Amino acid sequence: MNDTETPVTPLPLPLPAAEVEVMSTKGHRKRPIGLEWRASYWFTTIVIGSGIAIDLLVYSIIIPVIPFQLEHLGYENVSALTGWLLFAYSGGLLLSTFPIAALSERYNARRWPLIIGFVVLIGSQFMFMEAPNYAVMCVARVIQGIGSSIVWVIGLALLCDCTPEQLTGQQLGFAMIGFSIGLVLGPPVGGALYSRFGFRGPFIFGAIFAFVDLLGRFVVIERKDSLKWGYDPFVPNPLALPNETDDSNEKVGSEADGPKSGGAAESTPVGPVVQTTKPLSFFAVMVLLAKSPRALAAAFITFLYGTLYSSQEPSLPVHLQTVWGLSSEKVGIIFIAAVVPTLFSSPLTGWISDKRGTEWVTMLSLILGVPWYAVMTVEGRLGLFIAAFGLSSFFSSGVISPLTSELAAVSRSIEGVGYAHVYGVFNAAFGAGSTIGPVIGGQASFLGGFPSN
C-alpha cells in the first residue's frame, strides 16, 4: 500500500482518450461498453445494495416458516431448534469471514469472489430445501453463512474502493437499504409461499432472485480495471485537470488500489514514484486493528447489535403465534413493521455521518432504540407491539451506516489495512453476535417466555 502521506494521482487525467487508444492498440482489447456507468460508484452502490437485499431475502424468507416446518416433521422444542439453525448460519459466517477478507486483500480481488459467493448462496438454498433431516439443514445453513460472508465483506470493500472518501457514509447508507428491503420482502413472502406452495416455495423464490442478481456481478467493473481504460470513478469528468481533484480523493485513490492497480498508472507514472511494499500478514493486520480504539469500539457495538437483533428471530414467531394466534403468513406481515422504518434510517444516518461524524449519531441511535424493547414485552394490544417493534428497529438499525463508515475511515488511516480487512472485522463481530443471539433468545423463550430481550 502507498504511503498515505504522499498523495498520488492514479493516472494521467489530461489525455484519457489518448491513453485509452494506446492501451487498446497495444493490448488488442476494446474499451468495455458502458465503462463509465459500469465503474461508477452509483452503479456499484446499486449492485452491492441489491446483493445485500438478496442475501437478507434468502436468509429471512424462511424465518417465519422454520418453526412450522419443524413441527410438521415431528420435532419438539421448536424454538430452541430454530435457534440452533440460526446458530449454524452465523457459525459459517463467522468462521469464513477472516480467510475471505485476507485472500481478497492479498490478491486484490473483488468481482470474481462476489460471483462465487452468489453461486454458493444459491447452492445452499437447494441443499436446505431438499434436506432429509435436521442435521443436513444445519450443514446447509453453514454453507449459506459462508456465501453471505463473501457477499458482505467483499461487497462493502468493492463499494469503498470506488467511492470518494467524503461520500462513503452516504453510499454505504444507500447500500444498506438493501438490508431493509431483504428483510421487508423475506418474512411475508416466505409465509405466503409456505402457506400456498409448501416448504419448497420460499427456497425456489429466493434462488430465482439470487440468480437474476448474480448477473449484476458480471456487469460491474472494478476501479482498478477502469483505471486501465482511462476512467476513474473518483473523477466522473475525465477531462478534469489533476489539480481539480481534491487531496482527499487522491489519498483514497492511492490507498484503495496502491501499486496493485496496474494499467495506465504503472505504464505512465505521474507524480512521485511509489515503492511497492509487501502486503501485511493477516496476524499483523489484526494486531494493528486491535491497537485502534476506533476499530475496537465499532466492532463491540456491531457485536451488541448482532446479538440483540438475532435474539428475537427464534422467539418472535412463536410469541406471535402463542399470544395472538397468528399464522405463518400473518407473522411474516408483522415483520414488515420492523423493517419498513429502516428504509429511511440507514441513508439518513449515513448522510449525517459524512456531515457531522459518526460518534453522536451512533450513540443517539442506540439510546433511543433501547426503551422500545421493553414495550414489546407487554402482552396487550397487537397494535402496541407492532408500533414498538417498528420504532425499535428504526433507531437500532441506524447504527449500521455510521459503523461501516467509521471502519472505512479506520482502513484509510492505518497503512497496510484494507477495506476487506475492516469489513471482515465488522462481519465477524456481527456474526459472533448473531451466533449466540438466536441461542440465547430461543432458550430464554423456551424456559421463561418471550421477554428475552
GROMACS .gro file of C-alpha atoms in nm:
model
  453
    1MET     CA    1   0.000   0.000   0.000
    2ASN     CA    2   0.117   0.352  -0.079
    3ASP     CA    3   0.242   0.591   0.185
    4THR     CA    4  -0.067   0.780   0.297
    5GLU     CA    5   0.138   1.093   0.346
    6THR     CA    6   0.221   1.118  -0.028
    7PRO     CA    7  -0.089   1.169  -0.247
    8VAL     CA    8  -0.055   1.002  -0.585
    9THR     CA    9  -0.271   1.070  -0.889
   10PRO     CA   10  -0.356   0.723  -1.020
   11LEU     CA   11  -0.342   0.807  -1.394
   12PRO     CA   12  -0.272   1.094  -1.635
   13LEU     CA   13  -0.615   1.254  -1.649
   14PRO     CA   14  -0.547   1.534  -1.906
   15LEU     CA   15  -0.534   1.291  -2.200
   16PRO     CA   16  -0.752   0.994  -2.113
   17ALA     CA   17  -0.867   0.939  -2.468
   18ALA     CA   18  -0.511   0.909  -2.595
   19GLU     CA   19  -0.424   0.676  -2.315
   20VAL     CA   20  -0.718   0.451  -2.392
   21GLU     CA   21  -0.625   0.446  -2.759
   22VAL     CA   22  -0.267   0.343  -2.681
   23MET     CA   23  -0.377   0.068  -2.449
   24SER     CA   24  -0.637  -0.060  -2.693
   25THR     CA   25  -0.378  -0.073  -2.969
   26LYS     CA   26  -0.109  -0.245  -2.765
   27GLY     CA   27  -0.331  -0.484  -2.577
   28HIS     CA   28  -0.565  -0.554  -2.873
   29ARG     CA   29  -0.858  -0.507  -2.636
   30LYS     CA   30  -1.162  -0.292  -2.695
   31ARG     CA   31  -1.283  -0.040  -2.443
   32PRO     CA   32  -1.564  -0.203  -2.236
   33ILE     CA   33  -1.913  -0.098  -2.336
   34GLY     CA   34  -2.065   0.138  -2.083
   35LEU     CA   35  -1.737   0.175  -1.892
   36GLU     CA   36  -1.836   0.499  -1.719
   37TRP     CA   37  -2.163   0.379  -1.568
   38ARG     CA   38  -2.045   0.022  -1.500
   39ALA     CA   39  -1.749   0.153  -1.299
   40SER     CA   40  -1.933   0.442  -1.132
   41TYR     CA   41  -1.984   0.440  -0.756
   42TRP     CA   42  -2.359   0.483  -0.800
   43PHE     CA   43  -2.392   0.169  -1.011
   44THR     CA   44  -2.166  -0.017  -0.771
   45THR     CA   45  -2.387   0.102  -0.485
   46ILE     CA   46  -2.692  -0.041  -0.663
   47VAL     CA   47  -2.516  -0.372  -0.730
   48ILE     CA   48  -2.391  -0.410  -0.373
   49GLY     CA   49  -2.721  -0.293  -0.227
   50SER     CA   50  -2.915  -0.543  -0.435
   51GLY     CA   51  -2.671  -0.815  -0.333
   52ILE     CA   52  -2.727  -0.736   0.033
   53ALA     CA   53  -3.103  -0.737  -0.029
   54ILE     CA   54  -3.092  -1.081  -0.189
   55ASP     CA   55  -2.867  -1.215   0.086
   56LEU     CA   56  -3.112  -1.095   0.352
   57LEU     CA   57  -3.405  -1.216   0.144
   58VAL     CA   58  -3.284  -1.576   0.130
   59TYR     CA   59  -3.185  -1.550   0.497
   60SER     CA   60  -3.512  -1.411   0.631
   61ILE     CA   61  -3.757  -1.574   0.393
   62ILE     CA   62  -3.754  -1.894   0.599
   63ILE     CA   63  -3.758  -1.739   0.948
   64PRO     CA   64  -4.139  -1.745   0.979
   65VAL     CA   65  -4.172  -2.094   0.831
   66ILE     CA   66  -3.895  -2.290   1.006
   67PRO     CA   67  -4.091  -2.341   1.332
   68PHE     CA   68  -4.397  -2.463   1.143
   69GLN     CA   69  -4.191  -2.697   0.925
   70LEU     CA   70  -4.011  -2.845   1.226
   71GLU     CA   71  -4.347  -2.906   1.395
   72HIS     CA   72  -4.470  -3.069   1.074
   73LEU     CA   73  -4.170  -3.303   1.080
   74GLY     CA   74  -4.250  -3.405   1.437
   75TYR     CA   75  -3.980  -3.216   1.626
   76GLU     CA   76  -4.038  -3.073   1.972
   77ASN     CA   77  -3.878  -2.772   2.143
   78VAL     CA   78  -3.914  -2.592   1.810
   79SER     CA   79  -3.798  -2.252   1.932
   80ALA     CA   80  -3.466  -2.392   2.054
   81LEU     CA   81  -3.412  -2.594   1.734
   82THR     CA   82  -3.481  -2.284   1.526
   83GLY     CA   83  -3.221  -2.102   1.731
   84TRP     CA   84  -2.961  -2.369   1.654
   85LEU     CA   85  -3.034  -2.341   1.281
   86LEU     CA   86  -2.968  -1.970   1.300
   87PHE     CA   87  -2.658  -2.050   1.504
   88ALA     CA   88  -2.532  -2.274   1.221
   89TYR     CA   89  -2.570  -1.990   0.971
   90SER     CA   90  -2.387  -1.745   1.193
   91GLY     CA   91  -2.117  -2.000   1.268
   92GLY     CA   92  -2.043  -2.048   0.899
   93LEU     CA   93  -2.036  -1.674   0.850
   94LEU     CA   94  -1.802  -1.622   1.145
   95LEU     CA   95  -1.552  -1.896   1.058
   96SER     CA   96  -1.520  -1.793   0.693
   97THR     CA   97  -1.501  -1.417   0.735
   98PHE     CA   98  -1.132  -1.367   0.813
   99PRO     CA   99  -0.997  -1.608   0.547
  100ILE     CA  100  -1.218  -1.438   0.287
  101ALA     CA  101  -1.101  -1.092   0.390
  102ALA     CA  102  -0.734  -1.192   0.391
  103LEU     CA  103  -0.750  -1.358   0.048
  104SER     CA  104  -0.941  -1.067  -0.105
  105GLU     CA  105  -0.680  -0.816   0.007
  106ARG     CA  106  -0.379  -1.032  -0.076
  107TYR     CA  107  -0.493  -1.095  -0.434
  108ASN     CA  108  -0.678  -0.761  -0.473
  109ALA     CA  109  -0.984  -0.950  -0.592
  110ARG     CA  110  -1.344  -0.834  -0.559
  111ARG     CA  111  -1.560  -0.915  -0.859
  112TRP     CA  112  -1.498  -1.287  -0.905
  113PRO     CA  113  -1.520  -1.373  -0.534
  114LEU     CA  114  -1.858  -1.197  -0.533
  115ILE     CA  115  -1.972  -1.417  -0.820
  116ILE     CA  116  -1.853  -1.729  -0.636
  117GLY     CA  117  -2.030  -1.612  -0.322
  118PHE     CA  118  -2.363  -1.590  -0.500
  119VAL     CA  119  -2.320  -1.936  -0.651
  120VAL     CA  120  -2.257  -2.073  -0.301
  121LEU     CA  121  -2.563  -1.888  -0.175
  122ILE     CA  122  -2.787  -2.038  -0.443
  123GLY     CA  123  -2.650  -2.389  -0.385
  124SER     CA  124  -2.717  -2.368  -0.012
  125GLN     CA  125  -3.083  -2.284  -0.080
  126PHE     CA  126  -3.137  -2.604  -0.279
  127MET     CA  127  -2.949  -2.807  -0.019
  128PHE     CA  128  -3.170  -2.680   0.264
  129MET     CA  129  -3.482  -2.727   0.055
  130GLU     CA  130  -3.405  -3.095  -0.009
  131ALA     CA  131  -3.256  -3.169   0.335
  132PRO     CA  132  -3.390  -3.506   0.457
  133ASN     CA  133  -3.325  -3.434   0.824
  134TYR     CA  134  -3.231  -3.167   1.076
  135ALA     CA  135  -2.855  -3.234   1.054
  136VAL     CA  136  -2.843  -3.163   0.679
  137MET     CA  137  -3.043  -2.847   0.741
  138CYS     CA  138  -2.769  -2.730   0.977
  139VAL     CA  139  -2.496  -2.804   0.720
  140ALA     CA  140  -2.687  -2.610   0.453
  141ARG     CA  141  -2.713  -2.314   0.686
  142VAL     CA  142  -2.337  -2.323   0.749
  143ILE     CA  143  -2.274  -2.310   0.373
  144GLN     CA  144  -2.522  -2.025   0.339
  145GLY     CA  145  -2.330  -1.837   0.608
  146ILE     CA  146  -2.010  -1.874   0.404
  147GLY     CA  147  -2.180  -1.734   0.094
  148SER     CA  148  -2.321  -1.444   0.293
  149SER     CA  149  -1.979  -1.365   0.433
  150ILE     CA  150  -1.843  -1.325   0.080
  151VAL     CA  151  -2.133  -1.101  -0.021
  152TRP     CA  152  -2.088  -0.870   0.277
  153VAL     CA  153  -1.710  -0.849   0.323
  154ILE     CA  154  -1.609  -0.820  -0.040
  155GLY     CA  155  -1.918  -0.629  -0.146
  156LEU     CA  156  -1.863  -0.347   0.103
  157ALA     CA  157  -1.491  -0.339   0.020
  158LEU     CA  158  -1.572  -0.307  -0.352
  159LEU     CA  159  -1.808  -0.018  -0.281
  160CYS     CA  160  -1.549   0.169  -0.075
  161ASP     CA  161  -1.285   0.106  -0.343
  162CYS     CA  162  -1.475   0.319  -0.594
  163THR     CA  163  -1.639   0.578  -0.366
  164PRO     CA  164  -1.473   0.912  -0.280
  165GLU     CA  165  -1.394   0.946   0.089
  166GLN     CA  166  -1.635   1.234   0.152
  167LEU     CA  167  -1.928   1.027   0.015
  168THR     CA  168  -1.854   0.695   0.186
  169GLY     CA  169  -2.118   0.723   0.459
  170GLN     CA  170  -2.385   0.833   0.213
  171GLN     CA  171  -2.322   0.549  -0.032
  172LEU     CA  172  -2.297   0.289   0.243
  173GLY     CA  173  -2.628   0.419   0.378
  174PHE     CA  174  -2.795   0.374   0.041
  175ALA     CA  175  -2.645   0.026   0.004
  176MET     CA  176  -2.780  -0.065   0.348
  177ILE     CA  177  -3.130  -0.003   0.217
  178GLY     CA  178  -3.081  -0.350   0.071
  179PHE     CA  179  -3.062  -0.481   0.426
  180SER     CA  180  -3.408  -0.341   0.492
  181ILE     CA  181  -3.559  -0.442   0.159
  182GLY     CA  182  -3.444  -0.801   0.204
  183LEU     CA  183  -3.597  -0.818   0.548
  184VAL     CA  184  -3.918  -0.649   0.429
  185LEU     CA  185  -3.973  -0.897   0.147
  186GLY     CA  186  -3.840  -1.210   0.315
  187PRO     CA  187  -4.076  -1.288   0.603
  188PRO     CA  188  -4.412  -1.201   0.440
  189VAL     CA  189  -4.318  -1.363   0.110
  190GLY     CA  190  -4.185  -1.669   0.291
  191GLY     CA  191  -4.501  -1.703   0.498
  192ALA     CA  192  -4.728  -1.661   0.195
  193LEU     CA  193  -4.533  -1.904  -0.024
  194TYR     CA  194  -4.518  -2.163   0.254
  195SER     CA  195  -4.895  -2.140   0.306
  196ARG     CA  196  -4.972  -2.182  -0.064
  197PHE     CA  197  -4.690  -2.396  -0.208
  198GLY     CA  198  -4.539  -2.574   0.088
  199PHE     CA  199  -4.183  -2.578   0.219
  200ARG     CA  200  -4.009  -2.558  -0.122
  201GLY     CA  201  -4.187  -2.241  -0.230
  202PRO     CA  202  -3.976  -1.987  -0.037
  203PHE     CA  203  -3.648  -2.151  -0.141
  204ILE     CA  204  -3.727  -2.160  -0.512
  205PHE     CA  205  -3.835  -1.796  -0.497
  206GLY     CA  206  -3.510  -1.693  -0.324
  207ALA     CA  207  -3.293  -1.894  -0.562
  208ILE     CA  208  -3.455  -1.734  -0.869
  209PHE     CA  209  -3.397  -1.382  -0.743
  210ALA     CA  210  -3.040  -1.467  -0.640
  211PHE     CA  211  -2.967  -1.597  -0.990
  212VAL     CA  212  -3.103  -1.278  -1.151
  213ASP     CA  213  -2.896  -1.063  -0.916
  214LEU     CA  214  -2.590  -1.274  -0.995
  215LEU     CA  215  -2.589  -1.118  -1.342
  216GLY     CA  216  -2.509  -0.781  -1.187
  217ARG     CA  217  -2.177  -0.916  -1.059
  218PHE     CA  218  -2.072  -0.979  -1.421
  219VAL     CA  219  -2.161  -0.626  -1.531
  220VAL     CA  220  -1.983  -0.420  -1.265
  221ILE     CA  221  -1.625  -0.306  -1.335
  222GLU     CA  222  -1.377  -0.264  -1.051
  223ARG     CA  223  -1.196   0.068  -1.016
  224LYS     CA  224  -0.855  -0.094  -1.061
  225ASP     CA  225  -0.973  -0.218  -1.401
  226SER     CA  226  -1.144   0.104  -1.507
  227LEU     CA  227  -0.820   0.294  -1.442
  228LYS     CA  228  -0.654   0.091  -1.715
  229TRP     CA  229  -0.901   0.240  -1.963
  230GLY     CA  230  -0.854   0.598  -1.851
  231TYR     CA  231  -1.163   0.629  -1.629
  232ASP     CA  232  -1.156   0.698  -1.255
  233PRO     CA  233  -1.489   0.680  -1.062
  234PHE     CA  234  -1.341   0.935  -0.821
  235VAL     CA  235  -1.335   1.187  -1.110
  236PRO     CA  236  -1.660   1.146  -1.308
  237ASN     CA  237  -1.544   1.410  -1.562
  238PRO     CA  238  -1.247   1.250  -1.743
  239LEU     CA  239  -1.137   1.587  -1.885
  240ALA     CA  240  -1.086   1.740  -1.542
  241LEU     CA  241  -0.737   1.859  -1.469
  242PRO     CA  242  -0.542   1.685  -1.193
  243ASN     CA  243  -0.549   1.991  -0.968
  244GLU     CA  244  -0.929   1.990  -0.982
  245THR     CA  245  -0.936   1.676  -0.773
  246ASP     CA  246  -0.917   1.738  -0.403
  247ASP     CA  247  -0.643   1.589  -0.189
  248SER     CA  248  -0.879   1.357  -0.008
  249ASN     CA  249  -0.984   1.190  -0.331
  250GLU     CA  250  -0.622   1.142  -0.438
  251LYS     CA  251  -0.543   0.993  -0.098
  252VAL     CA  252  -0.830   0.749  -0.121
  253GLY     CA  253  -0.725   0.654  -0.472
  254SER     CA  254  -0.373   0.574  -0.364
  255GLU     CA  255  -0.489   0.368  -0.070
  256ALA     CA  256  -0.769   0.183  -0.244
  257ASP     CA  257  -0.554   0.040  -0.519
  258GLY     CA  258  -0.193   0.129  -0.444
  259PRO     CA  259   0.070  -0.044  -0.650
  260LYS     CA  260  -0.175  -0.320  -0.735
  261SER     CA  261  -0.398  -0.105  -0.957
  262GLY     CA  262  -0.171  -0.152  -1.260
  263GLY     CA  263  -0.270  -0.025  -1.603
  264ALA     CA  264  -0.209   0.332  -1.700
  265ALA     CA  265  -0.089   0.432  -1.356
  266GLU     CA  266   0.206   0.199  -1.393
  267SER     CA  267   0.283   0.246  -1.761
  268THR     CA  268   0.281   0.626  -1.738
  269PRO     CA  269   0.385   0.734  -1.387
  270VAL     CA  270   0.262   1.073  -1.270
  271GLY     CA  271   0.397   1.240  -0.957
  272PRO     CA  272   0.628   1.074  -0.707
  273VAL     CA  273   0.740   0.719  -0.771
  274VAL     CA  274   0.558   0.477  -0.542
  275GLN     CA  275   0.752   0.197  -0.380
  276THR     CA  276   0.587  -0.143  -0.386
  277THR     CA  277   0.553  -0.289  -0.037
  278LYS     CA  278   0.488  -0.644   0.069
  279PRO     CA  279   0.131  -0.697   0.192
  280LEU     CA  280   0.098  -0.736   0.567
  281SER     CA  281   0.020  -1.077   0.708
  282PHE     CA  282  -0.324  -1.143   0.848
  283PHE     CA  283  -0.183  -1.155   1.200
  284ALA     CA  284  -0.009  -0.818   1.155
  285VAL     CA  285  -0.332  -0.662   1.030
  286MET     CA  286  -0.525  -0.795   1.330
  287VAL     CA  287  -0.260  -0.654   1.565
  288LEU     CA  288  -0.292  -0.311   1.403
  289LEU     CA  289  -0.670  -0.318   1.431
  290ALA     CA  290  -0.654  -0.438   1.791
  291LYS     CA  291  -0.448  -0.129   1.873
  292SER     CA  292  -0.709   0.102   1.721
  293PRO     CA  293  -0.970   0.225   1.974
  294ARG     CA  294  -1.197   0.325   1.687
  295ALA     CA  295  -1.189  -0.022   1.536
  296LEU     CA  296  -1.248  -0.190   1.873
  297ALA     CA  297  -1.541   0.037   1.958
  298ALA     CA  298  -1.704  -0.021   1.619
  299ALA     CA  299  -1.656  -0.397   1.649
  300PHE     CA  300  -1.804  -0.405   2.000
  301ILE     CA  301  -2.115  -0.207   1.903
  302THR     CA  302  -2.159  -0.429   1.597
  303PHE     CA  303  -2.139  -0.735   1.823
  304LEU     CA  304  -2.408  -0.594   2.054
  305TYR     CA  305  -2.633  -0.510   1.760
  306GLY     CA  306  -2.594  -0.859   1.613
  307THR     CA  307  -2.675  -1.021   1.948
  308LEU     CA  308  -2.979  -0.804   2.013
  309TYR     CA  309  -3.121  -0.832   1.663
  310SER     CA  310  -3.079  -1.207   1.623
  311SER     CA  311  -3.204  -1.295   1.973
  312GLN     CA  312  -3.556  -1.204   1.861
  313GLU     CA  313  -3.565  -1.421   1.548
  314PRO     CA  314  -3.642  -1.761   1.704
  315SER     CA  315  -3.877  -1.627   1.970
  316LEU     CA  316  -4.087  -1.367   1.786
  317PRO     CA  317  -4.277  -1.609   1.554
  318VAL     CA  318  -4.356  -1.839   1.845
  319HIS     CA  319  -4.460  -1.544   2.065
  320LEU     CA  320  -4.692  -1.402   1.799
  321GLN     CA  321  -4.845  -1.742   1.741
  322THR     CA  322  -4.892  -1.814   2.112
  323VAL     CA  323  -5.024  -1.477   2.233
  324TRP     CA  324  -5.228  -1.362   1.931
  325GLY     CA  325  -5.275  -1.689   1.741
  326LEU     CA  326  -5.119  -1.563   1.419
  327SER     CA  327  -5.046  -1.792   1.124
  328SER     CA  328  -4.710  -1.808   0.948
  329GLU     CA  329  -4.838  -1.572   0.678
  330LYS     CA  330  -4.951  -1.311   0.933
  331VAL     CA  331  -4.628  -1.349   1.128
  332GLY     CA  332  -4.440  -1.259   0.809
  333ILE     CA  333  -4.653  -0.949   0.762
  334ILE     CA  334  -4.580  -0.836   1.120
  335PHE     CA  335  -4.210  -0.836   1.036
  336ILE     CA  336  -4.275  -0.556   0.786
  337ALA     CA  337  -4.337  -0.320   1.076
  338ALA     CA  338  -3.984  -0.378   1.198
  339VAL     CA  339  -3.817  -0.326   0.864
  340VAL     CA  340  -4.000  -0.053   0.672
  341PRO     CA  341  -3.871   0.225   0.904
  342THR     CA  342  -3.513   0.115   0.841
  343LEU     CA  343  -3.553   0.209   0.473
  344PHE     CA  344  -3.513   0.567   0.595
  345SER     CA  345  -3.286   0.534   0.897
  346SER     CA  346  -2.982   0.388   0.718
  347PRO     CA  347  -2.948   0.656   0.446
  348LEU     CA  348  -3.027   0.928   0.700
  349THR     CA  349  -2.761   0.825   0.950
  350GLY     CA  350  -2.512   0.764   0.666
  351TRP     CA  351  -2.562   1.119   0.538
  352ILE     CA  352  -2.529   1.263   0.888
  353SER     CA  353  -2.207   1.064   0.937
  354ASP     CA  354  -2.049   1.232   0.634
  355LYS     CA  355  -2.153   1.575   0.755
  356ARG     CA  356  -2.114   1.555   1.134
  357GLY     CA  357  -1.911   1.244   1.212
  358THR     CA  358  -2.014   0.901   1.336
  359GLU     CA  359  -1.988   0.928   1.717
  360TRP     CA  360  -2.304   1.117   1.811
  361VAL     CA  361  -2.538   0.960   1.557
  362THR     CA  362  -2.432   0.613   1.670
  363MET     CA  363  -2.483   0.692   2.037
  364LEU     CA  364  -2.822   0.855   1.985
  365SER     CA  365  -2.946   0.565   1.773
  366LEU     CA  366  -2.859   0.317   2.047
  367ILE     CA  367  -3.006   0.524   2.331
  368LEU     CA  368  -3.334   0.595   2.151
  369GLY     CA  369  -3.380   0.232   2.046
  370VAL     CA  370  -3.350   0.060   2.384
  371PRO     CA  371  -3.679   0.164   2.556
  372TRP     CA  372  -3.897   0.016   2.283
  373TYR     CA  373  -3.770  -0.336   2.350
  374ALA     CA  374  -3.925  -0.315   2.696
  375VAL     CA  375  -4.258  -0.207   2.546
  376MET     CA  376  -4.253  -0.513   2.320
  377THR     CA  377  -4.274  -0.743   2.624
  378VAL     CA  378  -4.619  -0.609   2.716
  379GLU     CA  379  -4.880  -0.867   2.613
  380GLY     CA  380  -5.159  -0.621   2.545
  381ARG     CA  381  -5.278  -0.487   2.214
  382LEU     CA  382  -5.116  -0.617   1.899
  383GLY     CA  383  -5.101  -0.261   1.763
  384LEU     CA  384  -4.882  -0.150   2.052
  385PHE     CA  385  -4.645  -0.438   1.987
  386ILE     CA  386  -4.620  -0.353   1.617
  387ALA     CA  387  -4.553   0.015   1.687
  388ALA     CA  388  -4.282  -0.065   1.944
  389PHE     CA  389  -4.131  -0.319   1.706
  390GLY     CA  390  -4.108  -0.062   1.428
  391LEU     CA  391  -3.962   0.215   1.645
  392SER     CA  392  -3.701  -0.012   1.800
  393SER     CA  393  -3.591  -0.121   1.453
  394PHE     CA  394  -3.580   0.235   1.320
  395PHE     CA  395  -3.339   0.357   1.587
  396SER     CA  396  -3.128   0.046   1.636
  397SER     CA  397  -3.070  -0.010   1.263
  398GLY     CA  398  -2.945   0.347   1.237
  399VAL     CA  399  -2.610   0.238   1.378
  400ILE     CA  400  -2.514   0.026   1.075
  401SER     CA  401  -2.427   0.307   0.833
  402PRO     CA  402  -2.214   0.503   1.084
  403LEU     CA  403  -2.033   0.186   1.190
  404THR     CA  404  -1.943   0.083   0.835
  405SER     CA  405  -1.840   0.441   0.755
  406GLU     CA  406  -1.622   0.452   1.068
  407LEU     CA  407  -1.449   0.128   0.972
  408ALA     CA  408  -1.379   0.264   0.624
  409ALA     CA  409  -1.210   0.564   0.788
  410VAL     CA  410  -1.006   0.327   1.005
  411SER     CA  411  -0.884   0.147   0.693
  412ARG     CA  412  -0.774   0.474   0.535
  413SER     CA  413  -0.590   0.584   0.849
  414ILE     CA  414  -0.382   0.268   0.902
  415GLU     CA  415  -0.126   0.178   0.636
  416GLY     CA  416  -0.148  -0.186   0.532
  417VAL     CA  417  -0.511  -0.231   0.638
  418GLY     CA  418  -0.755  -0.271   0.350
  419TYR     CA  419  -1.129  -0.235   0.327
  420ALA     CA  420  -1.182  -0.610   0.321
  421HIS     CA  421  -0.988  -0.637   0.648
  422VAL     CA  422  -1.208  -0.390   0.837
  423TYR     CA  423  -1.529  -0.532   0.693
  424GLY     CA  424  -1.403  -0.875   0.788
  425VAL     CA  425  -1.393  -0.744   1.145
  426PHE     CA  426  -1.742  -0.599   1.101
  427ASN     CA  427  -1.876  -0.926   0.964
  428ALA     CA  428  -1.703  -1.131   1.233
  429ALA     CA  429  -1.839  -0.910   1.511
  430PHE     CA  430  -2.190  -0.926   1.370
  431GLY     CA  431  -2.151  -1.299   1.309
  432ALA     CA  432  -2.036  -1.359   1.666
  433GLY     CA  433  -2.332  -1.165   1.800
  434SER     CA  434  -2.580  -1.336   1.570
  435THR     CA  435  -2.427  -1.672   1.661
  436ILE     CA  436  -2.508  -1.651   2.030
  437GLY     CA  437  -2.816  -1.429   1.991
  438PRO     CA  438  -3.054  -1.692   1.848
  439VAL     CA  439  -2.945  -1.948   2.106
  440ILE     CA  440  -2.998  -1.700   2.390
  441GLY     CA  441  -3.332  -1.589   2.252
  442GLY     CA  442  -3.455  -1.940   2.173
  443GLN     CA  443  -3.354  -2.091   2.505
  444ALA     CA  444  -3.484  -1.795   2.706
  445SER     CA  445  -3.816  -1.815   2.524
  446PHE     CA  446  -3.838  -2.190   2.586
  447LEU     CA  447  -3.750  -2.163   2.954
  448GLY     CA  448  -3.910  -1.839   3.063
  449GLY     CA  449  -4.131  -1.697   2.790
  450PHE     CA  450  -4.082  -1.428   2.526
  451PRO     CA  451  -3.929  -1.140   2.731
  452SER     CA  452  -3.575  -1.246   2.645
  453ASN     CA  453  -3.474  -0.901   2.524
   0.00000   0.00000   0.00000
